[in-house]
Amino acid sequence: MQIRIKLYASLRWKLFEEAEWECTPGQKIASIVEQLGLPRNDVGTVLVNGLHAAWDEMVQDGDVLSLLPRMGGG
Amino acid sequence: MSDNKMMSTDPASVVYQRCTIDLATGRADFAAVPCRNLEDVLGGFGRSFQILAERDIACAYSPKNPLILNSGLLTGTSVMTGMRSYFSGYSPLKQSGTGRPGAMWSTGSGNFGNKFKWTGLDEVIFENRSETPVYAVLREGANGPEVELKPAGHLIGLTGHAKIMALAAEYPDAHFAAIGPAGENWQNNYMGAVVMSTDNELKSGEPKSRFAGRGGMGSLMGYKNLLAIVAQSPDKLQKITPEIRDVNRDILKSGGSARFQPTSQGGGGGTWANIEVLQVFHAVPLNNFRPKGCDNVERLFRDEVEKEFDVATEACHRCGIRCHNNLFHKNEDGSRGKLAAKFDFEPLILFGSNLGVHNPKEVCDLIHRCDLLGMDAISLGTTIAYLLDYNERHPEAPVLNGAVFGDYDKIAALIDGAGRGLYPELGRGVKRLSEALGETAYAMHVKGLELPAYLPDTNPGYIFAIAGGHMSMGTHMMLAKEGKHSLDEWVQAITTGGLLQVGYDMIGLCKFVGVGIGHDLIVRAVKEAAGLEIASADIVASVRRAYLRGLALELRQGFHEHEEYTLPSQVMDDPNHKVTLPKFITHDFLAQLRERVWSIFKPEMEGLLPVLEG
Ligand code: SF4
């Protein structure tokens, strides 16, 4: 199955902005991030179709997975 | 600070060096003061607020209101980022409905904190006010710290940076804290910052200062006729033991600090990256904190700005986090030109999209003006945004110079005028301005302190911040980061992790170390660099007490526990549907939040303040 991955800010600078991604049915977000070669610590927020999601959630065919770097300030 | 290098089960075994300077007489008294509790040991606002709590202050501009300069336990050590100094006093800006001022602290980096600590002092209390403009020289003498007040007539009217450079020519081996014209015009400008020198600034001659901006501590300094402070001492770099080297390595490797490190170092590039992340939710402040769901802010993304400017990541003295993003103009041949501005999330948004200005060159110029005049970028940017909003709503009767969103030239004139004391309407902050104009719903402040560049629509935690919205309550990104929006989650966040944010404003390190204040890294740093074995739980308990003391002090100064612990009413009455994050802040939500948070905090606040005589 195929999903669309969107990366932002430092993650985008490291890899790409947007790409179609092949994954297996039932694949968890954590495993996709690992496939991408991104350290988990670099990813602060995960969205699936614009909604906050957890690392162990599974994606569905056609989902848009957005990965945002960790934010900070103050 | 001296200690017996043992676990301080008795804080009194730790003694700090205080100097009290009476600016009216020039007299200086030195004292070795035993710590009363762990808050005194950790330092920063944990110590200064206990001094403020002993005073009954009805007006910030009163001789009885002290200005306290102090350090944190790890200031001046070799622990990375350990160079913070703190300025505390009752704030001219933060004011309760009764008219009494709120206690505040403000902090910055640069090398001033180190030099201050190396003079042998941990704390200076500036009492009263001088008749004439002076600057204070704190230096290490043959028999301990020495203090001298000197005439400062030659510094009047100079920018903060120019004051620093003038003093640097006279005092080698020193670093400086100065006010700009805004602080000198304290009657009309309550948001003056303290401008602190960096090594890079003194070497390059470029205005690469750091700022203790919040709460108008620079204006308080101006009221006292104290234009600058010189801290002169040879460098006393603490030996980097293998243990401290490991602590520093872990600070750099910890996920916490990585987001603030340069992209070239594999980091996130500093707070600048927040723009792109918040834009995913259309939650970047635009036109007075009212995003419109458009992509205007994208011109301020880092890669866009890099097309026009040379971006250099620089650092305070020996700090590997290197969080400063300094923008330089590009010469025609592509080489690096003059410094344009320091570019971080707050000034970038508050002088950019939030004023409707999207051209990076113009944003740079506005930031630069504010910095040179020595004002708090958050307070000024947010107050101007309100004014532009008001003028847009009242085209028939605009105020001041009639500027509206995007009106770069007129906004530049407003900044200059505010900094020179010509626009008290702006210089006295958004609370007073909105009350005078009779439209408070969209005035972005809580308890008189202007909001930073995170939407209030996303952070009910602002209401329990005690010294600036994002500096003293670490909940400002919880919604965007984690999507949490239930009452239980917010009560939990505010009453546990959120308040611990202030711990860094005690111990002398930057928040950009990025780990929780009870983290093993902090415990090890305190042990290795200060020789004190303090358990994580004790550090956390002490930080909590210090925060709650600050909150108790707010109530004692007359902040109303319901009416003033609230957000700008526009958030509840006119939710912004362009922001794609959950909209959950209603009047009812805030009422329940207040009730539950106070019910947890209030029993713990009992007994934290001394009883005032009379
Ligand atoms: S984290 Fe940034 S502000 Fe703090 S010491 Fe390092 S370079 Fe300076």
XYZ file of C-alpha atoms and ligand atoms in Angstrom:
696
model
C 0.000 0.000 0.000
C 1.024 3.588 -0.463
C 1.010 6.618 1.789
C 2.202 10.197 1.336
C 4.904 11.470 3.676
C 5.401 15.161 4.376
C 8.442 16.449 6.241
C 8.921 19.881 7.762
C 11.770 22.236 8.679
C 14.980 20.410 9.663
C 13.513 17.025 8.648
C 12.703 18.393 5.189
C 16.198 19.861 4.883
C 17.687 16.478 5.714
C 15.561 14.308 3.410
C 12.753 15.610 1.246
C 9.644 17.733 1.407
C 7.030 15.304 0.225
C 7.085 11.782 -1.195
C 4.930 8.754 -1.942
C 5.989 5.862 0.267
C 5.398 2.136 -0.070
C 4.571 0.383 3.164
C 3.119 -2.851 4.338
C -0.447 -3.132 5.624
C -0.429 -2.712 9.397
C 2.951 -1.017 9.431
C 3.380 1.214 12.462
C 4.509 4.819 12.298
C 7.631 4.075 14.365
C 8.794 1.554 11.794
C 8.228 3.963 8.890
C 10.288 6.631 10.646
C 13.014 4.047 11.164
C 12.912 3.161 7.454
C 13.355 6.827 6.665
C 16.534 6.796 8.745
C 15.326 9.580 11.016
C 16.360 9.351 14.683
C 13.190 9.166 16.732
C 14.485 11.975 18.921
C 14.480 14.333 15.956
C 10.754 13.908 15.415
C 8.613 15.888 17.830
C 5.154 15.559 16.396
C 3.436 12.998 14.199
C 0.225 13.734 12.336
C -1.903 11.383 10.300
C -4.254 13.235 7.996
C -3.673 16.362 10.067
C -4.475 14.778 13.437
C -1.976 14.011 16.188
C -0.982 10.370 16.208
C 1.112 8.047 18.383
C 4.212 6.110 17.378
C 2.514 2.743 17.554
C -0.444 3.693 15.406
C -0.834 1.972 12.053
C -1.268 3.812 8.803
C -3.858 3.044 6.149
C -3.555 3.127 2.389
C -3.732 6.726 1.150
C -2.954 8.323 4.525
C -0.872 11.468 4.726
C 1.808 11.097 7.390
C 3.347 14.395 8.489
C 6.497 14.443 10.577
C 7.440 17.629 12.424
C 10.735 18.247 14.204
C 10.865 18.916 17.924
C 9.938 22.457 18.762
C 11.351 24.528 21.510
C 11.502 28.004 22.823
C 11.703 30.130 25.905
C 29.682 31.113 46.924
C 31.438 28.965 49.452
C 30.378 25.572 50.628
C 31.734 22.617 52.476
C 31.615 20.405 49.373
C 29.282 18.089 51.248
C 25.649 17.435 50.678
C 23.946 20.512 51.935
C 21.422 18.969 54.297
C 21.816 22.346 55.932
C 21.553 25.116 53.326
C 23.107 27.513 55.862
C 26.405 25.767 55.212
C 26.336 27.477 51.825
C 27.175 31.157 52.031
C 26.796 33.709 49.273
C 28.364 37.114 48.853
C 26.017 40.061 48.783
C 26.759 43.690 48.174
C 24.106 46.294 48.914
C 24.691 49.564 47.112
C 22.764 52.626 48.186
C 22.571 54.643 44.987
C 21.487 57.739 46.912
C 24.629 57.867 49.051
C 27.101 55.738 47.131
C 27.627 53.538 50.153
C 28.340 49.837 49.591
C 27.939 47.165 52.255
C 29.263 43.680 51.820
C 27.915 40.642 53.618
C 28.415 36.903 53.598
C 24.883 35.576 53.781
C 24.078 32.002 54.800
C 21.395 30.419 52.643
C 17.985 30.046 54.262
C 16.801 27.238 52.074
C 17.549 25.393 48.854
C 16.024 28.204 46.777
C 18.747 30.493 48.119
C 21.351 27.877 47.228
C 20.105 27.413 43.669
C 19.928 31.201 43.256
C 18.437 33.372 40.526
C 14.831 34.332 41.102
C 14.579 31.615 43.783
C 16.704 33.875 45.959
C 15.732 37.317 44.690
C 12.001 36.739 45.098
C 12.511 36.011 48.792
C 14.060 39.448 49.127
C 11.238 41.054 47.154
C 8.700 39.247 49.313
C 10.084 41.059 52.366
C 9.149 44.448 50.939
C 5.833 46.205 50.748
C 6.037 47.936 47.392
C 3.072 49.905 46.067
C 4.783 51.458 43.044
C 7.612 50.159 40.874
C 9.173 53.573 40.558
C 9.779 54.032 44.243
C 13.153 54.210 46.033
C 12.055 51.282 48.177
C 11.869 49.001 45.147
C 15.256 47.306 44.827
C 16.906 46.169 41.628
C 18.579 42.876 42.364
C 21.342 41.489 40.173
C 22.299 37.936 40.980
C 23.659 34.711 39.564
C 22.606 31.088 39.653
C 24.459 28.229 41.276
C 26.136 27.218 38.003
C 26.824 30.707 36.630
C 30.531 31.113 35.996
C 31.224 27.386 36.061
C 32.375 25.299 33.118
C 29.000 23.674 32.683
C 27.827 24.545 29.193
C 25.503 27.593 29.108
C 26.387 28.452 32.724
C 26.528 32.211 32.282
C 23.093 33.503 33.177
C 22.627 36.576 35.297
C 19.266 37.698 36.650
C 17.674 41.079 37.212
C 14.742 41.200 39.609
C 12.491 43.858 41.045
C 8.879 44.985 41.098
C 7.975 45.618 37.493
C 6.707 48.884 36.055
C 4.911 46.875 33.372
C 3.313 43.994 35.236
C 0.613 45.557 37.332
C -2.442 44.270 39.124
C -5.893 45.792 38.915
C -5.234 47.440 42.283
C -2.349 49.348 40.705
C 0.329 47.494 42.668
C 3.272 46.159 40.669
C 4.068 42.489 40.213
C 7.434 41.015 41.093
C 9.492 40.063 38.032
C 12.803 38.694 36.988
C 14.461 38.761 33.649
C 17.561 36.951 32.480
C 20.040 36.736 29.665
C 23.294 35.130 28.631
C 26.429 36.661 27.155
C 29.579 36.833 29.216
C 28.393 39.408 31.743
C 27.122 36.721 34.134
C 30.482 34.971 34.189
C 32.415 38.139 34.827
C 29.975 39.188 37.525
C 30.409 35.878 39.312
C 34.180 36.078 38.953
C 34.274 39.424 40.775
C 33.493 37.330 43.847
C 29.909 38.532 44.170
C 26.750 36.463 43.955
C 24.272 39.263 44.444
C 24.068 43.034 44.277
C 21.049 44.881 45.629
C 20.731 48.381 44.219
C 18.738 50.439 46.711
C 17.192 53.902 46.271
C 18.127 55.994 43.247
C 20.980 58.216 42.277
C 20.441 61.955 41.830
C 22.587 61.946 38.722
C 23.297 59.303 36.056
C 25.927 56.815 37.204
C 27.333 53.465 36.274
C 28.529 50.866 38.743
C 31.873 49.148 38.514
C 32.033 45.783 40.258
C 35.533 44.407 40.317
C 37.672 41.874 42.005
C 40.070 43.701 44.331
C 43.063 42.510 46.292
C 40.925 41.945 49.374
C 37.726 40.771 47.754
C 35.083 42.436 45.625
C 35.107 46.210 45.252
C 32.382 48.542 44.066
C 32.504 52.058 42.696
C 29.843 54.381 41.298
C 31.026 56.670 38.512
C 29.418 59.545 36.643
C 27.719 58.390 33.447
C 26.974 61.691 31.727
C 28.966 60.616 28.670
C 26.714 57.586 28.202
C 23.393 59.418 28.101
C 21.454 58.921 24.903
C 23.683 56.158 23.537
C 22.192 52.863 22.441
C 22.781 49.898 24.718
C 25.426 48.582 22.337
C 27.152 51.968 22.072
C 27.263 52.251 25.865
C 28.830 48.810 26.004
C 31.472 49.697 23.413
C 32.266 53.017 25.128
C 32.809 51.253 28.444
C 34.776 48.440 26.808
C 37.321 50.990 25.621
C 37.852 51.984 29.230
C 37.604 48.627 30.983
C 39.566 45.734 29.580
C 38.839 42.371 31.123
C 35.252 43.366 31.729
C 31.739 42.662 30.500
C 28.784 44.982 30.663
C 25.076 45.306 31.326
C 23.594 48.565 30.091
C 20.297 50.177 29.279
C 19.397 51.819 25.998
C 17.490 55.051 25.411
C 14.254 53.237 26.322
C 15.451 52.602 29.871
C 16.632 56.200 30.150
C 13.116 57.292 29.211
C 11.625 55.208 32.013
C 8.753 57.622 32.663
C 7.368 56.957 29.206
C 8.785 53.539 28.536
C 8.121 50.693 30.950
C 9.577 47.972 28.719
C 13.260 48.857 28.811
C 15.559 45.840 28.598
C 18.936 45.224 30.150
C 21.432 44.803 27.311
C 24.317 42.443 28.033
C 27.590 42.150 26.185
C 28.954 39.060 24.477
C 32.557 38.223 23.607
C 31.590 38.287 19.966
C 30.186 41.796 20.342
C 33.298 43.172 22.035
C 35.593 41.558 19.459
C 33.639 42.457 16.335
C 32.216 45.778 17.487
C 28.872 44.615 16.088
C 25.696 44.815 18.176
C 25.501 41.151 19.096
C 24.219 41.763 22.598
C 21.928 39.527 24.611
C 18.920 40.909 26.447
C 17.207 40.516 29.790
C 14.062 41.980 28.356
C 10.944 40.976 30.178
C 9.129 43.121 32.691
C 10.991 46.393 32.218
C 13.997 45.723 34.427
C 15.925 48.137 32.165
C 13.337 50.818 32.894
C 13.724 50.181 36.615
C 17.471 50.572 36.139
C 16.783 53.849 34.317
C 14.562 55.075 37.141
C 17.475 54.449 39.493
C 19.703 56.539 37.211
C 21.953 53.520 36.836
C 22.939 53.477 33.169
C 25.307 50.539 33.157
C 27.066 47.935 35.263
C 30.657 46.924 34.605
C 31.821 43.525 35.872
C 35.586 43.443 35.773
C 37.647 40.418 36.639
C 40.263 38.232 35.016
C 38.729 35.150 33.449
C 38.498 32.357 35.981
C 37.559 29.455 33.846
C 36.850 26.489 36.007
C 38.916 23.429 35.181
C 36.992 21.045 32.995
C 37.182 17.781 34.897
C 36.363 14.529 33.085
C 32.986 14.584 34.836
C 32.160 18.098 33.652
C 33.338 17.176 30.180
C 30.859 14.287 30.265
C 28.062 16.571 31.453
C 28.806 18.992 28.604
C 28.924 16.178 26.090
C 25.579 14.928 27.333
C 24.104 18.432 27.098
C 25.089 18.537 23.461
C 23.973 15.000 22.714
C 20.719 15.176 24.635
C 17.717 15.387 22.378
C 16.673 18.415 24.400
C 19.331 20.782 23.135
C 19.622 19.331 19.616
C 16.679 21.330 18.311
C 18.497 24.568 19.168
C 21.780 23.579 17.575
C 22.783 24.674 14.055
C 21.532 22.675 11.126
C 25.140 22.237 10.035
C 25.679 20.426 13.352
C 22.706 18.183 12.634
C 20.426 20.257 14.878
C 17.075 21.881 14.327
C 18.435 25.379 13.687
C 17.057 27.083 16.804
C 13.644 28.433 17.577
C 13.361 29.711 14.017
C 12.124 26.273 12.938
C 9.015 26.783 15.077
C 7.529 28.964 12.357
C 7.353 26.164 9.862
C 6.010 23.714 12.401
C 3.305 26.058 13.696
C 2.373 27.014 10.154
C 1.281 23.393 9.602
C -1.635 24.306 11.892
C -1.920 27.921 10.703
C -0.929 28.848 14.236
C 1.737 31.449 13.502
C 0.722 34.845 14.875
C -0.328 37.142 12.062
C -1.836 40.633 12.294
C -2.107 40.730 16.078
C -2.337 37.016 16.799
C -5.084 36.373 14.280
C -3.856 33.918 11.619
C -5.846 33.987 8.406
C -5.018 30.545 7.069
C -2.761 32.015 4.394
C 0.837 31.315 3.505
C 2.253 34.833 3.956
C 4.525 33.739 6.788
C 6.400 31.352 4.511
C 8.656 34.188 3.390
C 10.144 34.007 6.853
C 11.054 30.308 6.633
C 14.757 29.799 7.018
C 15.492 28.675 3.442
C 13.601 31.660 2.058
C 15.554 34.102 4.212
C 18.823 32.429 3.242
C 18.208 33.518 -0.333
C 18.663 37.120 0.758
C 20.925 36.951 3.797
C 23.980 35.156 5.017
C 22.882 33.278 8.149
C 25.607 32.615 10.713
C 25.092 30.515 13.792
C 27.089 31.936 16.647
C 27.303 31.398 20.373
C 27.945 32.825 23.780
C 31.293 32.123 25.358
C 32.262 28.463 24.684
C 28.701 27.247 24.232
C 28.359 24.347 21.836
C 24.601 24.775 21.422
C 25.275 27.844 19.293
C 21.694 29.019 19.290
C 22.200 32.558 17.923
C 21.128 32.981 14.340
C 22.719 36.196 13.161
C 21.792 37.542 9.765
C 24.330 39.417 7.703
C 23.707 41.394 4.549
C 25.299 39.899 1.445
C 27.762 42.111 -0.400
C 27.468 42.368 -4.153
C 30.330 39.904 -4.587
C 28.460 37.444 -2.368
C 30.755 37.928 0.630
C 29.400 38.594 4.110
C 28.451 42.205 4.783
C 27.193 44.089 7.834
C 25.181 42.480 10.607
C 21.490 42.893 9.836
C 19.854 41.473 12.968
C 19.624 38.486 15.245
C 16.811 36.297 14.026
C 14.953 34.163 16.486
C 11.382 33.057 16.565
C 10.055 35.729 18.906
C 11.391 38.896 17.246
C 10.950 37.391 13.819
C 7.237 36.857 14.319
C 6.520 39.822 16.548
C 8.178 42.294 14.176
C 7.232 40.300 11.094
C 4.016 38.474 10.392
C 2.300 39.741 13.527
C 2.704 43.313 12.245
C 1.800 42.253 8.704
C 5.405 42.737 7.576
C 6.644 39.817 5.502
C 9.739 41.129 3.751
C 12.741 39.704 5.664
C 14.804 42.853 5.057
C 12.152 45.022 6.640
C 11.696 42.606 9.533
C 15.460 42.686 10.150
C 15.430 46.442 10.282
C 12.567 46.578 12.776
C 14.224 44.039 15.086
C 17.483 45.928 14.880
C 15.843 49.223 15.852
C 14.169 47.668 18.871
C 17.422 46.028 19.996
C 19.499 49.182 19.663
C 17.013 51.229 21.634
C 17.037 48.534 24.309
C 13.422 47.416 24.480
C 11.818 44.073 25.119
C 10.953 42.785 21.652
C 7.961 40.831 22.955
C 6.368 43.735 24.793
C 6.969 46.266 22.071
C 6.031 44.012 19.138
C 2.814 42.905 20.814
C 1.835 46.447 21.810
C 2.413 47.755 18.285
C 0.366 44.861 16.864
C -2.543 45.966 19.037
C -2.220 49.545 17.846
C -2.231 48.483 14.186
C -5.264 46.320 14.847
C -7.058 49.227 16.521
C -6.247 51.520 13.597
C -7.564 48.959 11.141
C -10.791 48.703 13.090
C -11.089 52.501 13.288
C -10.058 53.923 9.912
C -12.068 57.022 10.714
C -10.131 57.797 13.897
C -6.734 56.091 13.927
C -4.310 56.812 16.764
C -0.660 57.929 16.874
C 0.719 57.993 13.338
C -2.159 56.014 11.878
C -0.043 52.947 11.027
C -1.834 49.790 9.937
C -0.609 46.258 9.287
C 2.274 46.079 6.843
C 3.003 49.805 7.069
C 6.743 49.326 7.462
C 7.850 52.982 7.475
C 5.257 54.034 9.993
C 5.982 51.009 12.189
C 9.685 51.904 12.148
C 8.740 55.405 13.291
C 6.636 53.947 16.108
C 9.573 51.856 17.330
C 11.930 54.828 17.264
C 9.404 57.036 19.009
C 8.662 54.474 21.707
C 12.369 53.920 22.377
C 13.016 57.628 22.690
C 10.097 58.131 25.056
C 7.948 60.018 22.555
C 5.128 57.469 22.488
C 4.197 56.691 26.087
C 1.016 55.117 24.712
C 3.215 52.317 23.333
C 6.021 52.389 25.851
C 3.675 51.728 28.768
C 2.471 48.478 27.249
C -0.651 47.017 25.755
C -2.701 46.715 28.943
C -2.664 50.453 29.592
C -3.068 51.329 25.919
C -6.088 49.072 25.461
C -7.720 50.342 28.637
C -7.194 53.936 27.525
C -8.737 53.161 24.130
C -11.549 51.182 25.695
C -11.011 48.001 23.639
C -9.360 45.305 25.694
C -10.660 42.131 24.001
C -7.776 41.872 21.563
C -5.005 43.265 23.785
C -2.611 40.349 24.022
C -1.389 40.319 27.586
C -1.903 38.452 30.796
C -1.469 40.353 34.048
C 0.003 43.295 32.163
C 2.774 41.336 30.464
C 2.531 41.098 26.708
C 2.219 37.631 25.194
C 5.062 36.021 23.271
C 4.684 34.665 19.744
C 2.527 31.649 20.588
C -1.195 32.059 20.191
C -3.190 32.379 23.418
C -5.820 30.275 21.597
C -3.389 27.371 22.070
C -2.167 27.945 25.619
C -4.391 28.422 28.674
C -1.201 27.856 30.681
C -0.354 31.528 30.110
C -2.626 32.493 32.964
C -0.381 30.762 35.490
C 2.908 32.096 34.128
C 4.552 34.310 36.748
C 7.193 36.141 34.713
C 6.273 36.104 31.054
C 4.080 33.696 29.124
C 6.536 31.192 27.764
C 9.498 31.792 30.084
C 7.738 30.818 33.274
C 5.178 28.199 32.265
C 6.343 25.534 29.866
C 3.033 24.730 28.227
C 3.189 27.071 25.240
C 3.660 24.339 22.675
C 1.796 21.484 24.260
C -1.221 21.700 22.002
C 0.739 21.852 18.746
C 3.197 19.210 19.876
C 0.858 16.712 21.436
C -2.656 17.750 20.536
C -3.716 17.556 24.190
C -6.742 19.624 25.031
C -8.697 18.037 27.861
C -9.103 19.820 31.179
C -7.356 16.972 33.007
C -4.344 17.198 30.727
C -4.031 20.958 31.185
C -4.415 20.819 34.961
C -1.753 18.140 35.031
C 0.608 20.050 32.727
C 0.359 23.342 34.613
C 0.664 21.863 38.081
C 3.539 19.482 37.354
C 5.953 19.873 34.431
C 4.875 23.320 33.208
C 5.879 25.248 36.308
C 9.263 23.538 36.518
C 10.313 25.559 33.477
C 11.388 28.275 35.941
C 14.071 26.055 37.451
C 16.537 27.130 34.799
C 16.038 30.698 36.025
C 17.501 29.668 39.344
C 20.512 27.528 38.527
C 22.314 29.727 36.001
C 21.883 27.588 32.885
C 19.948 28.263 29.671
C 16.623 26.563 29.105
C 18.079 25.399 25.820
C 19.866 22.630 27.706
C 16.430 21.188 27.100
C 16.057 18.527 29.814
C 13.713 18.566 32.801
C 15.083 20.384 35.844
C 15.181 17.147 37.858
C 17.137 15.322 35.148
C 20.247 13.403 36.110
C 22.265 15.803 33.924
C 21.377 18.702 36.225
C 22.084 16.685 39.369
C 25.506 15.728 37.987
C 26.266 19.283 36.879
C 25.451 20.634 40.354
C 27.587 17.955 41.962
C 30.609 18.335 39.719
C 30.659 22.083 39.205
C 29.307 23.343 42.529
C 30.369 20.443 44.728
C 26.901 19.940 46.125
C 25.089 16.645 46.152
C 21.456 17.596 45.873
C 18.909 14.931 45.070
C 16.742 15.395 42.014
C 13.583 15.345 44.152
C 14.963 18.144 46.327
C 15.785 20.295 43.306
C 12.304 19.770 41.930
C 10.672 20.542 45.296
C 12.717 23.714 45.637
C 11.824 24.928 42.138
C 8.178 24.239 42.871
C 8.329 26.251 46.091
C 10.055 29.126 44.288
C 7.356 29.167 41.608
C 4.556 29.012 44.176
C 6.165 31.801 46.183
C 6.041 33.893 43.010
C 2.380 33.072 42.562
C 1.639 33.906 46.218
C 3.403 37.210 45.726
C 1.114 37.977 42.781
C -1.952 37.492 44.962
C -0.433 39.613 47.702
C 0.177 42.400 45.169
C -3.498 42.361 44.392
C -3.837 40.238 41.242
C -7.399 38.983 41.333
C -7.422 35.198 41.359
C -10.265 34.945 38.843
C -10.472 38.167 36.873
C -6.774 38.580 36.218
C -5.950 34.930 35.634
C -7.550 34.922 32.245
C -6.807 35.294 28.546
C -7.714 38.120 26.166
C -11.465 37.708 25.782
C -11.288 37.465 21.985
C -9.936 33.923 22.458
C -13.127 32.765 24.129
C -15.678 35.043 22.469
C -14.492 34.888 18.877
C -12.512 31.679 18.280
C -10.323 31.718 15.200
C -11.481 28.968 12.871
C -8.492 29.383 10.585
C -6.292 27.697 13.194
C -6.588 23.965 12.590
C -5.818 22.920 16.169
C -8.699 22.020 18.494
C -10.586 25.031 19.871
C -11.221 24.210 23.471
C -10.725 27.394 25.476
C -14.094 28.686 26.601
C -15.012 30.852 29.594
C -16.229 27.707 31.277
C -13.017 25.815 30.532
C -10.931 28.613 32.053
C -13.175 28.829 35.121
C -12.790 25.112 35.752
C -9.071 25.250 35.068
C -8.614 28.073 37.584
C -10.649 26.286 40.196
C -8.751 23.038 39.889
C -5.288 24.577 39.646
C -5.862 26.918 42.603
C -7.176 24.019 44.639
C -3.856 22.260 44.129
C -1.610 25.285 44.490
C -3.215 27.232 47.293
C -2.607 24.778 50.156
C 1.027 24.561 49.080
C 1.357 28.345 48.940
C 0.569 28.770 52.614
C 3.496 30.014 54.653
C 5.737 30.720 51.685
C 5.638 34.495 52.160
C 6.935 36.345 55.190
C 4.442 38.429 57.123
C 5.016 42.091 56.341
C 5.395 44.426 59.290
C 2.772 47.121 59.635
S 22.212 28.145 24.538
Fe 22.388 29.998 23.271
S 21.969 31.727 24.667
Fe 22.451 29.908 25.918
S 24.638 30.032 26.288
Fe 24.378 28.767 24.481
S 24.562 30.151 22.740
Fe 24.199 31.423 24.577
